[in-house]
Short mmCIF file of C-alpha atoms and ligand atoms in Angstrom, two decimals:
data_model
loop_
_atom_site.label_atom_id
_atom_site.label_comp_id
_atom_site.label_asym_id
_atom_site.label_seq_id
_atom_site.Cartn_x
_atom_site.Cartn_y
_atom_site.Cartn_z
CA UNK E 1 -24.35 -15.19 -3.58
CA UNK E 2 -25.29 -12.00 -1.80
CA UNK E 3 -23.66 -12.70 1.57
CA UNK E 4 -20.13 -11.33 1.96
CA UNK E 5 -17.29 -13.66 2.89
CA UNK E 6 -13.96 -12.76 4.52
CA UNK E 7 -11.59 -11.49 1.84
CA UNK E 8 -7.87 -11.83 2.70
CA UNK E 9 -6.74 -10.80 -0.79
CA UNK E 10 -3.51 -8.78 -1.00
CA UNK E 11 -5.00 -6.47 -3.62
CA UNK E 12 -7.31 -5.42 -5.03
CA UNK E 13 -8.51 -5.91 -1.52
CA UNK E 14 -11.50 -5.61 0.75
CA UNK E 15 -13.22 -2.21 0.85
CA UNK E 16 -15.20 -0.81 3.78
CA UNK E 17 -18.82 -1.94 3.69
CA UNK E 18 -20.21 1.56 4.34
CA UNK E 19 -18.22 2.78 1.31
CA UNK E 20 -19.63 0.05 -0.93
CA UNK E 21 -23.14 0.78 0.29
CA UNK E 22 -22.80 4.52 -0.23
CA UNK E 23 -21.38 3.98 -3.72
CA UNK E 24 -24.18 1.57 -4.50
CA UNK E 25 -26.86 3.93 -3.24
CA UNK E 26 -25.51 6.86 -5.26
CA UNK E 27 -24.44 4.95 -8.35
CA UNK E 28 -27.59 5.37 -10.38
CA UNK E 29 -27.71 9.11 -9.84
CA UNK E 30 -25.50 11.28 -7.65
CA UNK E 31 -27.72 13.28 -5.29
CA UNK E 32 -28.50 16.63 -6.87
CA UNK E 33 -26.74 15.73 -10.12
CA UNK E 34 -29.12 13.25 -11.73
CA UNK E 35 -26.31 11.31 -13.41
CA UNK E 36 -23.94 8.71 -12.06
CA UNK E 37 -20.34 9.52 -11.19
CA UNK E 38 -19.41 7.19 -14.05
CA UNK E 39 -21.07 9.46 -16.57
CA UNK E 40 -20.18 13.02 -15.64
CA UNK E 41 -17.44 15.19 -17.11
CA UNK E 42 -14.27 15.43 -15.08
CA UNK E 43 -14.55 19.18 -15.72
CA UNK E 44 -18.03 19.36 -14.19
CA UNK E 45 -18.63 21.20 -10.93
CA UNK E 46 -19.78 17.91 -9.38
CA UNK E 47 -16.53 16.12 -10.12
CA UNK E 48 -14.42 19.16 -9.21
CA UNK E 49 -16.06 18.94 -5.80
CA UNK E 50 -15.41 15.19 -5.54
CA UNK E 51 -11.67 15.44 -6.26
CA UNK E 52 -11.32 18.54 -4.07
CA UNK E 53 -12.96 16.82 -1.12
CA UNK E 54 -10.91 13.65 -1.64
CA UNK E 55 -7.74 15.71 -1.46
CA UNK E 56 -8.90 17.76 1.53
CA UNK E 57 -9.92 14.66 3.46
CA UNK E 58 -6.64 12.92 2.71
CA UNK E 59 -4.71 16.01 3.82
CA UNK E 60 -6.68 16.07 7.05
CA UNK E 61 -6.35 12.33 7.61
CA UNK E 62 -2.56 12.17 7.26
CA UNK E 63 -1.71 15.77 8.11
CA UNK E 64 -0.06 16.68 4.83
CA UNK E 65 1.84 19.98 5.05
CA UNK E 66 0.99 22.80 2.63
CA UNK E 67 4.28 22.53 0.79
CA UNK E 68 3.28 19.12 -0.61
CA UNK E 69 1.08 18.44 -3.61
CA UNK E 70 -1.36 15.52 -3.70
CA UNK E 71 -1.77 13.86 -7.10
CA UNK E 72 -4.26 11.25 -8.23
CA UNK E 73 -2.62 9.43 -11.13
CA UNK E 74 -2.98 6.23 -13.14
CA UNK E 75 -0.61 3.42 -14.06
CA UNK E 76 -0.43 1.89 -10.57
CA UNK E 77 2.49 1.95 -8.18
CA UNK E 78 4.44 0.23 -10.97
CA UNK E 79 4.40 3.35 -13.12
CA UNK E 80 5.92 5.22 -10.19
CA UNK E 81 8.91 2.88 -10.47
CA UNK E 82 9.52 4.76 -13.75
CA UNK E 83 8.23 8.23 -12.91
CA UNK E 84 10.32 8.62 -9.77
CA UNK E 85 13.70 8.27 -11.53
CA UNK E 86 12.46 10.01 -14.68
CA UNK E 87 11.63 13.10 -12.64
CA UNK E 88 13.98 12.99 -9.67
CA UNK E 89 17.18 11.44 -10.99
CA UNK E 90 19.12 14.00 -13.02
CA UNK E 91 21.58 12.90 -15.70
CA UNK E 92 24.88 11.85 -14.16
CA UNK E 93 23.44 11.49 -10.64
CA UNK E 94 22.82 8.29 -8.71
CA UNK E 95 19.92 7.10 -6.54
CA UNK E 96 20.01 4.82 -3.49
CA UNK E 97 17.52 1.99 -3.02
CA UNK E 98 16.94 0.01 0.17
CA UNK E 99 15.89 -3.41 -1.05
CA UNK E 100 13.62 -5.46 1.19
CA UNK E 101 11.46 -7.44 -1.25
CA UNK E 102 9.94 -7.98 -4.68
CA UNK E 103 8.41 -4.54 -5.05
CA UNK E 104 11.73 -2.90 -4.29
CA UNK E 105 13.30 -5.15 -6.91
CA UNK E 106 10.70 -3.93 -9.39
CA UNK E 107 11.47 -0.33 -8.54
CA UNK E 108 15.22 -0.86 -8.97
CA UNK E 109 14.80 -2.66 -12.27
CA UNK E 110 12.93 0.27 -13.80
CA UNK E 111 15.19 2.92 -12.28
CA UNK E 112 18.25 1.21 -13.79
CA UNK E 113 16.79 1.80 -17.26
CA UNK E 114 16.92 5.53 -16.61
CA UNK E 115 20.05 6.14 -14.58
CA UNK E 116 22.55 4.96 -12.01
CA UNK E 117 21.19 3.05 -9.06
CA UNK E 118 22.94 1.81 -5.91
CA UNK E 119 21.64 -0.74 -3.47
CA UNK E 120 22.16 0.96 -0.12
CA UNK E 121 21.11 -2.25 1.66
CA UNK E 122 19.50 -5.55 0.79
CA UNK E 123 18.04 -8.49 2.65
CA UNK E 124 17.83 -10.76 -0.42
CA UNK E 125 20.24 -13.28 1.18
CA UNK E 126 17.53 -14.47 3.59
CA UNK E 127 14.66 -14.33 1.08
CA UNK E 128 13.55 -10.97 2.46
CA UNK E 129 12.40 -12.26 5.84
CA UNK E 130 13.94 -9.33 7.71
CA UNK E 131 14.78 -5.64 7.48
CA UNK E 132 18.25 -4.09 7.44
CA UNK E 133 19.64 -2.59 10.65
CA UNK E 134 20.31 1.14 10.45
CA UNK E 135 24.06 0.41 10.54
CA UNK E 136 23.76 -1.85 7.47
CA UNK E 137 22.31 0.92 5.33
CA UNK E 138 25.17 2.62 3.51
CA UNK E 139 23.94 5.84 1.99
CA UNK E 140 25.73 7.73 -0.74
CA UNK E 141 25.71 11.31 0.59
CA UNK E 142 25.44 12.53 -3.01
CA UNK E 143 22.41 10.39 -3.83
CA UNK E 144 19.59 12.19 -5.66
CA UNK E 145 17.12 10.38 -3.41
CA UNK E 146 16.82 7.26 -1.30
CA UNK E 147 13.94 4.88 -2.04
CA UNK E 148 12.40 2.25 0.22
CA UNK E 149 9.25 0.14 0.43
CA UNK E 150 7.56 0.70 3.78
CA UNK E 151 5.69 -2.61 3.63
CA UNK E 152 6.74 -5.46 1.35
CA UNK E 153 3.36 -6.96 0.56
CA UNK E 154 4.62 -10.32 -0.67
CA UNK E 155 7.08 -11.17 2.11
CA UNK E 156 5.18 -9.46 4.91
CA UNK E 157 7.94 -7.26 6.31
CA UNK E 158 7.14 -3.73 7.42
CA UNK E 159 9.25 -0.82 8.62
CA UNK E 160 7.70 0.64 11.76
CA UNK E 161 9.59 3.86 11.15
CA UNK E 162 11.66 5.47 8.43
CA UNK E 163 14.83 3.39 7.90
CA UNK E 164 17.13 6.41 7.51
CA UNK E 165 17.22 10.00 8.50
CA UNK E 166 19.33 12.27 6.32
CA UNK E 167 19.02 15.34 4.12
CA UNK E 168 18.62 13.16 1.05
CA UNK E 169 15.01 13.23 -0.16
CA UNK E 170 13.26 10.10 1.04
CA UNK E 171 11.02 8.39 -1.53
CA UNK E 172 8.66 5.68 -0.34
CA UNK E 173 6.47 3.08 -2.00
CA UNK E 174 3.72 3.04 0.63
CA UNK E 175 1.21 1.07 -1.44
CA UNK E 176 0.34 -1.59 1.10
CA UNK E 177 0.44 0.33 4.37
CA UNK E 178 -0.76 3.73 3.21
CA UNK E 179 -3.15 5.31 5.79
CA UNK E 180 -2.67 2.32 8.11
CA UNK E 181 -0.94 4.38 10.83
CA UNK E 182 0.21 7.96 11.48
CA UNK E 183 3.22 9.18 9.51
CA UNK E 184 5.19 12.40 9.48
CA UNK E 185 5.00 13.47 5.85
CA UNK E 186 7.63 16.16 6.44
CA UNK E 187 10.25 13.39 6.62
CA UNK E 188 9.55 12.47 3.01
CA UNK E 189 10.30 13.96 -0.37
CA UNK E 190 7.76 11.80 -2.18
CA UNK E 191 5.28 9.09 -1.18
CA UNK E 192 3.37 6.96 -3.64
CA UNK E 193 0.71 4.29 -3.24
CA UNK E 194 -1.44 2.26 -5.59
CA UNK E 195 -4.93 2.68 -4.15
CA UNK E 196 -6.07 -0.91 -4.38
CA UNK E 197 -4.45 -2.17 -1.17
CA UNK E 198 -5.70 0.18 1.50
CA UNK E 199 -7.07 3.36 -0.06
CA UNK E 200 -9.62 2.36 -2.66
CA UNK E 201 -10.05 0.41 -5.87
CA UNK E 202 -7.52 -0.28 -8.62
CA UNK E 203 -7.12 2.53 -11.11
CA UNK E 204 -5.90 5.39 -8.95
CA UNK E 205 -2.39 5.96 -7.66
CA UNK E 206 -1.78 8.57 -5.01
CA UNK E 207 1.42 10.62 -5.04
CA UNK E 208 2.36 13.10 -2.33
CA UNK E 209 5.31 15.20 -3.42
CA UNK E 210 7.19 18.10 -1.85
CA UNK E 211 7.03 21.29 -3.91
CA UNK E 212 10.78 21.77 -4.33
CA UNK E 213 11.12 18.32 -5.92
CA UNK E 214 8.68 19.27 -8.67
CA UNK E 215 11.29 21.65 -9.97
CA UNK E 216 13.57 18.72 -10.70
CA UNK E 217 11.36 17.37 -13.49
CA UNK E 218 13.54 17.72 -16.57
CA UNK E 219 12.37 19.62 -19.64
CA UNK E 220 11.09 17.48 -22.47
CA UNK E 221 9.92 14.37 -20.59
CA UNK E 222 6.52 12.99 -21.65
CA UNK E 223 3.72 15.19 -20.31
CA UNK E 224 1.83 12.28 -18.77
CA UNK E 225 4.93 11.27 -16.77
CA UNK E 226 5.87 14.77 -15.65
CA UNK E 227 5.00 15.44 -11.98
CA UNK E 228 5.35 19.17 -12.47
CA UNK E 229 2.88 19.14 -15.35
CA UNK E 230 0.45 16.84 -13.53
CA UNK E 231 0.61 18.97 -10.39
CA UNK E 232 0.14 22.20 -12.32
CA UNK E 233 -3.02 20.73 -13.81
CA UNK E 234 -4.43 19.48 -10.51
CA UNK E 235 -4.21 15.81 -11.61
CA UNK E 236 -6.43 16.70 -14.57
CA UNK E 237 -3.99 17.10 -17.44
CA UNK E 238 -6.09 14.39 -19.04
CA UNK E 239 -9.18 12.52 -17.85
CA UNK E 240 -8.37 11.23 -14.37
CA UNK E 241 -9.68 7.89 -13.02
CA UNK E 242 -12.89 9.57 -11.84
CA UNK E 243 -14.64 6.60 -10.31
CA UNK E 244 -11.55 5.35 -8.48
CA UNK E 245 -10.93 8.83 -7.08
CA UNK E 246 -14.56 9.03 -5.96
CA UNK E 247 -14.24 5.73 -4.07
CA UNK E 248 -10.90 6.79 -2.53
CA UNK E 249 -12.68 9.93 -1.34
CA UNK E 250 -15.35 7.83 0.34
CA UNK E 251 -12.64 5.69 1.98
CA UNK E 252 -10.89 8.80 3.34
CA UNK E 253 -14.18 10.10 4.79
CA UNK E 254 -14.81 6.68 6.36
CA UNK E 255 -11.30 6.63 7.84
CA UNK E 256 -11.79 10.10 9.31
CA UNK E 257 -15.40 9.99 10.44
CA UNK E 258 -16.21 6.32 11.10
CA UNK E 259 -12.80 5.11 12.28
CA UNK E 260 -11.67 8.36 13.89
CA UNK E 261 -8.33 8.91 12.19
CA UNK E 262 -4.95 7.24 11.88
CA UNK E 263 -4.13 6.79 15.59
CA UNK E 264 -7.25 4.72 16.08
CA UNK E 265 -6.76 2.90 12.80
CA UNK E 266 -3.22 1.96 13.83
CA UNK E 267 -4.45 0.62 17.17
CA UNK E 268 -7.09 -1.51 15.45
CA UNK E 269 -4.53 -2.82 12.96
CA UNK E 270 -2.14 -3.65 15.78
CA UNK E 271 -4.87 -5.56 17.57
CA UNK E 272 -5.88 -7.58 14.50
CA UNK E 273 -2.31 -8.48 13.56
CA UNK E 274 -1.36 -9.51 17.09
CA UNK E 275 -4.28 -11.93 17.27
CA UNK E 276 -2.89 -13.66 14.22
CA UNK E 277 0.78 -13.59 15.19
CA UNK E 278 -0.11 -14.86 18.65
CA UNK E 279 -1.89 -17.80 17.06
CA UNK E 280 1.17 -18.53 14.93
CA UNK E 281 3.54 -18.28 17.91
CA UNK E 282 1.31 -20.43 20.10
CA UNK E 283 1.18 -23.30 17.59
CA UNK E 284 4.39 -25.06 18.75
CA UNK E 285 5.97 -24.53 15.35
CA UNK E 286 3.06 -25.94 13.36
CA UNK E 287 2.58 -22.50 11.83
CA UNK E 288 5.80 -20.67 11.07
CA UNK E 289 5.89 -16.95 10.26
CA UNK E 290 8.04 -15.99 7.27
CA UNK E 291 9.16 -12.63 8.66
CA UNK E 292 11.40 -12.34 11.71
CA UNK E 293 9.29 -11.25 14.66
CA UNK E 294 10.63 -7.70 14.89
CA UNK E 295 9.93 -7.04 11.18
CA UNK E 296 6.42 -8.42 10.97
CA UNK E 297 3.91 -6.61 8.83
CA UNK E 298 0.61 -5.56 10.37
CA UNK E 299 -0.95 -5.65 6.91
CA UNK E 300 0.24 -8.90 5.31
CA UNK E 301 0.77 -11.86 7.63
CA UNK E 302 2.85 -14.53 5.87
CA UNK E 303 3.24 -18.04 7.28
CA UNK E 304 3.94 -21.65 6.40
CA UNK E 305 2.59 -25.01 7.47
CA UNK E 306 4.62 -28.20 8.00
CA UNK E 307 4.25 -29.26 4.34
CA UNK E 308 3.04 -27.94 1.01
CA UNK E 309 0.39 -30.61 1.00
CA UNK E 310 -1.03 -29.31 4.26
CA UNK E 311 -0.88 -25.77 2.91
CA UNK E 312 -2.98 -26.78 -0.09
CA UNK E 313 -5.44 -28.56 2.15
CA UNK E 314 -5.61 -25.55 4.48
CA UNK E 315 -6.35 -23.16 1.64
CA UNK E 316 -9.01 -25.42 0.19
CA UNK E 317 -10.82 -25.93 3.49
CA UNK E 318 -10.45 -22.29 4.53
CA UNK E 319 -11.93 -21.15 1.22
CA UNK E 320 -14.86 -23.53 1.75
CA UNK E 321 -15.33 -21.99 5.21
CA UNK E 322 -15.62 -18.47 3.75
CA UNK E 323 -12.00 -17.42 4.31
CA UNK E 324 -10.91 -16.37 0.84
CA UNK E 325 -7.62 -15.25 -0.69
CA UNK E 326 -5.18 -16.88 1.73
CA UNK E 327 -2.80 -18.41 -0.80
CA UNK E 328 0.67 -16.90 -0.43
CA UNK E 329 2.67 -15.48 -3.30
CA UNK E 330 4.69 -18.14 -5.14
CA UNK E 331 8.02 -16.52 -4.22
CA UNK E 332 7.36 -17.16 -0.52
CA UNK E 333 4.92 -20.05 -0.69
CA UNK E 334 2.59 -20.87 2.15
CA UNK E 335 -0.13 -18.53 3.21
CA UNK E 336 -0.70 -14.83 3.39
CA UNK E 337 -3.48 -13.13 5.28
CA UNK E 338 -3.86 -9.52 4.15
CA UNK E 339 -5.71 -7.60 6.83
CA UNK E 340 -5.87 -3.99 5.68
CA UNK E 341 -7.87 -1.22 7.39
CA UNK E 342 -11.18 -2.43 5.99
CA UNK E 343 -10.65 -6.05 6.99
CA UNK E 344 -12.93 -6.82 9.97
CA UNK E 345 -11.60 -8.13 13.27
CA UNK E 346 -14.29 -10.82 13.15
CA UNK E 347 -12.55 -12.28 10.09
CA UNK E 348 -9.24 -12.47 11.92
CA UNK E 349 -10.95 -14.19 14.85
CA UNK E 350 -12.54 -16.68 12.50
CA UNK E 351 -9.18 -17.44 10.88
CA UNK E 352 -7.52 -17.91 14.28
CA UNK E 353 -10.24 -20.37 15.25
CA UNK E 354 -9.91 -22.17 11.93
CA UNK E 355 -6.13 -22.44 12.40
CA UNK E 356 -6.51 -24.09 15.81
CA UNK E 357 -9.07 -26.57 14.50
CA UNK E 358 -7.01 -27.38 11.44
CA UNK E 359 -3.92 -28.03 13.54
CA UNK E 360 -5.86 -30.37 15.81
CA UNK E 361 -7.21 -32.36 12.90
CA UNK E 362 -3.99 -32.45 10.88
C1 PLP N 1 0.82 -4.00 -5.14
C2 PLP N 1 2.08 -3.25 -4.95
C3 PLP N 1 2.72 -2.64 -6.03
C4 PLP N 1 2.21 -2.72 -7.45
O1 PLP N 1 1.06 -1.98 -7.59
P1 PLP N 1 0.36 -1.78 -9.01
O2 PLP N 1 -0.63 -0.72 -8.67
O3 PLP N 1 -0.22 -3.08 -9.41
O4 PLP N 1 1.39 -1.31 -9.97
C5 PLP N 1 3.88 -1.93 -5.79
N1 PLP N 1 4.38 -1.85 -4.55
C6 PLP N 1 3.80 -2.43 -3.49
C7 PLP N 1 4.42 -2.30 -2.14
C8 PLP N 1 2.63 -3.15 -3.66
O5 PLP N 1 2.03 -3.73 -2.61
#
C-alpha cells in the first residue's frame, strides 16, 4: 500500500506529510554532507547545526524566554515522571499533583518512590471526565512544585489555561498538546513532552526548564537523570536521539513556515475539534462524549456508542473505510479520535460523514 489513510492514533501519531517527504528525500544523503542523518556523528558540524536549528525554531515557535533551557532527552515522558521529583523535590519537602487522568496517576506513582506527594485535586471519582474547579485545588504553599497534565490523552480532557497561579513552580506534562496552541512559558517552571504525539517521532522528549530550577538538582544523582548536567552539555552528555531530533526540527519548521505559528495552529485545531464535537452533540445521544463539554480536549476526542457491540462494529467498518486507530483506551472504552496538528481536516470531515451514515444504518 502506498496511499496514505487517515491515522487517528493517539501516539506515535500522524506526522506532517511535507516532513515525511523532506526526510525521505534527504535520507540517503543529507545535502552537502553525503551521508544520511542516521550515520553521522552527533559531534559533527552537520548535526550540531541540526540540533541548534531545532532549538532555535522551537524557541521562536513557542516564544521561550532566554532564562529557560531547552533539552532533547530520551526515556519518553514517563522518565520525566522520575526525573522531575529526582531533581526538583528536595529531601523532606513535598510536591503537589493535580490529578486528572492516567498520565497524572503515572507521574504520582513514580514521584511517591522518591519523596512526599500530595494530591492537590483529583477527578478520579467521575472516571476523569472533568477538570477540577480552581476552588477545588488546594495547594500546599510550601510545595516544592505543583504538577499537572495539560491534556489527558486517554480521557480526552484538556485545560484551556493553567489551573493555578501561584509562586510555586508549575510543572506540566504537555505531551499531547505541546505546540497545539500559544502558551506563556514564563508561567511555568518546567514543561515536558514526549515528542511522539504532536512534535515528532518516538525517541525524543523535550524539556523546557527555567534556569533557577537547574540549581535544585541534588549532588550525586545519576548523570543521565540530572537536568543540570544534561543542560550543561547541551543535551549531548551522551549520544542524543539524533534522528528523532532531526524530525522534530523539521516539524518545528513546518509549524512556523507552513502553518504560520501557534495562533493559526490553535485556530485550525479548534475548527477540527468542533466539527467532531458538533457531530457528537447533534446525534441525539447516539454518540456520547466522555468528557464534560467545558473540559473537552481539542486533541483527543473520546466518545461512546449505545453498546460495546456497536463500538466494535464501528471500529471495524471505519478501519475498512480508511479511518484507522479509533479504538479508545480500555480504561475509558469506546472510541478516541486523536487529531493532532498534523491530522488533516479532510480526515475529520470523513469521520463526521462516516458517523452520520453509521448512525443511520445502525
Ligand atoms: C503518551 C503520554 C505519556 C507517556 O509518554 P511516553 O513517551 O510513552 O513515556 C505521558 N503523558 C502524556 C500526557 C501522554 O500523552
